[in-house]
Structure formats: structure tokens, C-alpha cells
XYZ file of C-alpha atoms in Angstrom:
231
model
C 5.820 -11.033 28.731
C 2.742 -9.499 27.058
C 2.617 -6.459 24.811
C 1.430 -4.326 27.811
C 4.789 -4.943 29.598
C 7.011 -3.487 26.723
C 4.631 -0.628 26.084
C 4.390 0.243 29.782
C 8.156 0.034 30.254
C 8.697 2.527 27.419
C 5.958 4.816 28.591
C 7.396 4.861 32.111
C 10.707 5.836 30.835
C 9.376 8.708 28.671
C 7.273 9.786 31.636
C 10.393 9.987 33.733
C 12.001 12.031 31.073
C 15.140 10.016 30.739
C 16.903 8.534 27.588
C 17.277 4.892 27.060
C 20.968 5.139 27.820
C 20.376 6.877 31.162
C 17.623 4.303 32.047
C 19.677 1.364 30.960
C 22.641 2.430 33.082
C 20.379 2.861 36.135
C 18.953 -0.627 35.546
C 22.265 -2.363 35.010
C 21.825 -3.334 31.336
C 22.953 -2.205 27.943
C 20.929 0.346 25.983
C 20.447 -2.238 23.192
C 18.966 -4.651 25.667
C 16.595 -2.188 27.089
C 15.569 -1.323 23.537
C 14.757 -4.886 22.881
C 12.656 -5.070 26.079
C 10.777 -1.857 25.219
C 10.042 -3.108 21.668
C 8.904 -6.598 22.853
C 11.825 -8.315 20.947
C 13.225 -9.995 24.211
C 11.789 -11.025 27.419
C 13.567 -9.895 30.716
C 14.106 -12.009 33.801
C 12.532 -11.540 37.171
C 15.577 -9.543 38.472
C 15.158 -6.937 35.918
C 11.472 -6.581 36.493
C 12.178 -6.046 40.197
C 14.859 -3.335 39.390
C 12.589 -1.630 36.890
C 9.675 -1.535 39.382
C 11.997 0.104 42.006
C 13.404 2.574 39.445
C 9.976 3.739 38.161
C 8.274 3.389 41.482
C 5.520 1.015 40.279
C 4.187 -2.436 41.262
C 5.043 -5.560 39.195
C 1.269 -6.000 38.429
C 1.151 -2.547 36.959
C 4.274 -3.059 34.887
C 2.909 -6.406 33.576
C -0.411 -4.760 32.640
C -2.410 -6.690 35.359
C -3.870 -3.588 37.091
C -4.445 0.168 36.353
C -3.228 1.069 39.873
C 0.425 1.802 40.046
C 0.758 0.448 43.576
C -0.829 -2.826 42.503
C -4.041 -2.543 44.448
C -7.282 -3.850 43.099
C -10.060 -1.219 42.898
C -13.580 -2.487 43.833
C -16.625 -1.113 41.977
C -17.691 0.812 45.066
C -14.318 2.570 45.149
C -14.438 3.980 41.773
C -15.048 7.744 41.629
C -18.442 8.588 40.153
C -18.799 12.071 38.791
C -22.532 11.708 38.539
C -22.735 11.539 42.363
C -21.460 15.115 42.709
C -24.227 17.698 43.316
C -24.287 20.775 41.110
C -21.072 19.795 39.370
C -20.192 21.636 36.296
C -17.863 20.595 33.380
C -15.380 23.105 31.927
C -16.761 23.897 28.438
C -20.216 25.115 29.307
C -23.702 23.939 29.396
C -23.536 21.758 26.378
C -20.763 19.660 27.905
C -22.704 19.287 31.108
C -25.993 18.408 29.384
C -24.381 15.857 27.184
C -22.595 14.263 30.062
C -25.901 14.028 32.075
C -27.758 12.547 29.323
C -25.115 9.725 28.738
C -24.469 9.057 32.336
C -28.097 8.749 33.266
C -29.048 6.651 30.128
C -26.066 4.278 30.706
C -27.185 3.993 34.401
C -30.611 2.798 33.158
C -29.147 0.452 30.522
C -26.799 -1.399 32.910
C -29.562 -1.555 35.666
C -31.907 -3.258 33.127
C -29.011 -5.682 32.081
C -28.451 -6.511 35.643
C -32.018 -7.760 35.812
C -31.226 -10.171 33.029
C -28.714 -11.922 35.096
C -26.464 -12.305 31.916
C -22.849 -11.617 32.816
C -22.018 -11.992 29.019
C -24.573 -9.292 28.037
C -23.176 -6.934 30.626
C -19.623 -7.567 29.627
C -20.129 -7.206 25.862
C -22.217 -4.038 26.351
C -19.462 -2.569 28.419
C -16.980 -3.489 25.803
C -19.016 -1.742 23.085
C -19.381 1.509 25.059
C -15.797 1.258 26.118
C -14.717 1.174 22.487
C -16.814 4.304 21.712
C -15.100 6.135 24.578
C -11.648 4.828 23.488
C -12.273 6.047 19.886
C -13.472 9.563 20.896
C -10.700 10.055 23.473
C -7.941 8.815 21.016
C -9.240 11.291 18.360
C -9.056 14.116 20.893
C -5.645 13.000 22.012
C -4.325 12.792 18.491
C -5.657 16.188 17.560
C -2.689 17.681 19.450
C 0.694 16.720 17.820
C 2.541 17.453 21.055
C 0.902 14.403 22.775
C 3.032 11.212 22.897
C 1.855 8.945 19.926
C 3.085 5.973 21.760
C 0.437 6.281 24.461
C -1.875 3.702 22.710
C -0.871 0.057 22.296
C -2.896 -0.115 19.019
C -0.678 1.176 16.130
C -2.051 4.193 14.302
C -2.328 2.402 11.025
C -4.505 -0.311 12.545
C -6.623 2.185 14.367
C -7.127 4.323 11.178
C -7.793 1.086 9.385
C -10.775 0.431 11.501
C -9.587 -2.169 14.018
C -11.417 -0.275 16.939
C -14.639 -0.312 14.832
C -14.210 -4.045 14.190
C -13.897 -4.582 17.965
C -17.060 -2.672 18.541
C -18.909 -4.574 15.802
C -17.860 -7.918 17.451
C -18.871 -6.684 20.836
C -22.321 -5.779 19.391
C -22.652 -9.178 17.812
C -21.700 -10.877 21.114
C -24.217 -8.759 22.999
C -26.919 -9.812 20.598
C -25.844 -13.417 20.982
C -25.978 -13.185 24.704
C -29.469 -11.829 24.667
C -30.492 -14.479 22.280
C -29.283 -17.091 24.649
C -31.355 -15.608 27.439
C -34.417 -16.035 25.248
C -33.499 -19.494 24.256
C -33.054 -20.435 27.930
C -36.373 -18.674 28.729
C -34.552 -16.501 31.176
C -36.331 -13.384 32.562
C -35.883 -10.183 30.484
C -36.993 -6.840 31.880
C -40.234 -5.333 30.644
C -39.477 -2.105 28.666
C -42.910 -0.401 28.349
C -43.104 3.228 28.761
C -45.275 3.102 31.867
C -42.904 0.663 33.654
C -39.646 2.487 32.824
C -41.302 5.838 33.779
C -42.322 4.311 37.184
C -38.900 2.613 37.846
C -36.755 5.517 36.621
C -38.797 8.671 37.133
C -35.842 10.870 36.665
C -33.311 8.950 34.571
C -35.752 7.716 32.079
C -36.147 11.118 30.626
C -32.534 11.197 29.642
C -32.884 7.857 27.854
C -35.906 9.072 25.920
C -34.035 12.143 24.842
C -31.100 10.178 23.528
C -33.516 7.726 21.715
C -35.302 10.762 20.037
C -32.058 12.614 19.198
C -30.409 9.636 17.781
C -33.517 8.609 15.757
C -33.734 12.079 14.220
C -30.077 11.999 13.345
C -30.191 8.501 11.749
C -33.428 9.220 9.814
C -31.684 12.500 8.626
C -29.101 10.310 6.962
C -31.664 8.338 5.183
C -33.577 11.393 3.998
C -30.451 12.848 2.687
C -29.728 9.892 0.608
C -33.292 9.850 -0.708
C -32.949 13.440 -2.010
C -30.116 12.709 -4.192
């Protein structure tokens, strides 16, 4: 079994609001054995997996970490909910949250559309990994800010997260992304033209968001450099 199994098994029990003793009794095993399963010390047999799925009301694929859907169904890209498709939607938190969301959603839309034109699955994958890492870090920081939240929700231990493991993953993804693009150049594969006129033509609305992010980030980064020069 992988680490996702033991973590999910523990989270499902906590979500159900029962003790290890209660869950172990319902699952027909000892509390000590359930503890071993939840901590990844021992691997259960198929009969236990079936009983656990029935007890927690989830599929085996979900329990084994093979899908995010509790009933085991696979979600196709077109079935994913897209907040950006809603008209006149507003986020709780005011105008700043709504503006920030739109800038990022629009810019990422342009980015992945351009990556699709390269035909490089590796470039798309590694770019998604990098951006997913950024979302993961910010969400985890928000989650951890409230001491009442379950600290076991995340599979990466706190000391490794605080030690920069997620940062290392993002750095690796960025390096892999650069390597994927370099491979495209070496193979003389087509790369999209990124002139201002072409982007403004192809993305008449979305391109403005990307320009705003490029400008804002450039100002922020240059500000760091200016601050160091003044010392």
C-alpha cells in the first residue's frame, strides 16, 4: 500500500468522528492493528480494504489514493467546474479578491493555450506542477493559520514543509519545464510567436490580464533589487 492509503484511512476515521477503538471494533480488527494500518507500519489484506470501503462509504480507488472522487469515478476535463465560466460572479472578500482571481485565471488560460500550441505534454505537465505547488503552499499556509484545523490533512510532514520541500518541488518543476522547452527548440518543433500584436489579436480580452501580471510582478521584483542597492 502507498502512503496515501494510510493517510486517507486515518482522515476518514477522523472525519467520521470515531475513535480508533470504535473503528477497529466495527472493522473486526484490534485497535493496535488499525493503528499500524493508519501509520503505514503494516499493510492490510483485501478483505479489510473492502470492509473499510463499506464502513466509510468510499470506493477502493479513493481509499488507495487513485482518484479524488469518493465513488471512484474518473472526472474528465470537460466535467471540471470552472469558476471563470460564471457571469457576474463575485468572491466573498470584496473587489480585491475578485480582481486577483480574474487576473490569474485569465493569464493562466493564455499560458496553457500557448503551451498547447507547442505540442509538448512535458511542458504542460511541468508547468501545471509548478503552479499547483504555488497553490498548495498558499492554501496550506491559510489552513495552518487556524490551529483548530486538522494538522494531519496534509501528507507532507510539517517539518519537511517548513524545511522547504514544497519549494524544492517547485524548483524541480521549473527546471523540468525549461528542459522541456529546450527539447522543443532542439527538435525544431514549433513554438508560438509571442509578439505584442499577435497576442493582442489572439487574446483581445485575456491578454490585458497577462500584461498586468507581468507589469505588477516586474515592479515588485525590481523593488527588491532597488531596496538592496540602497543599503
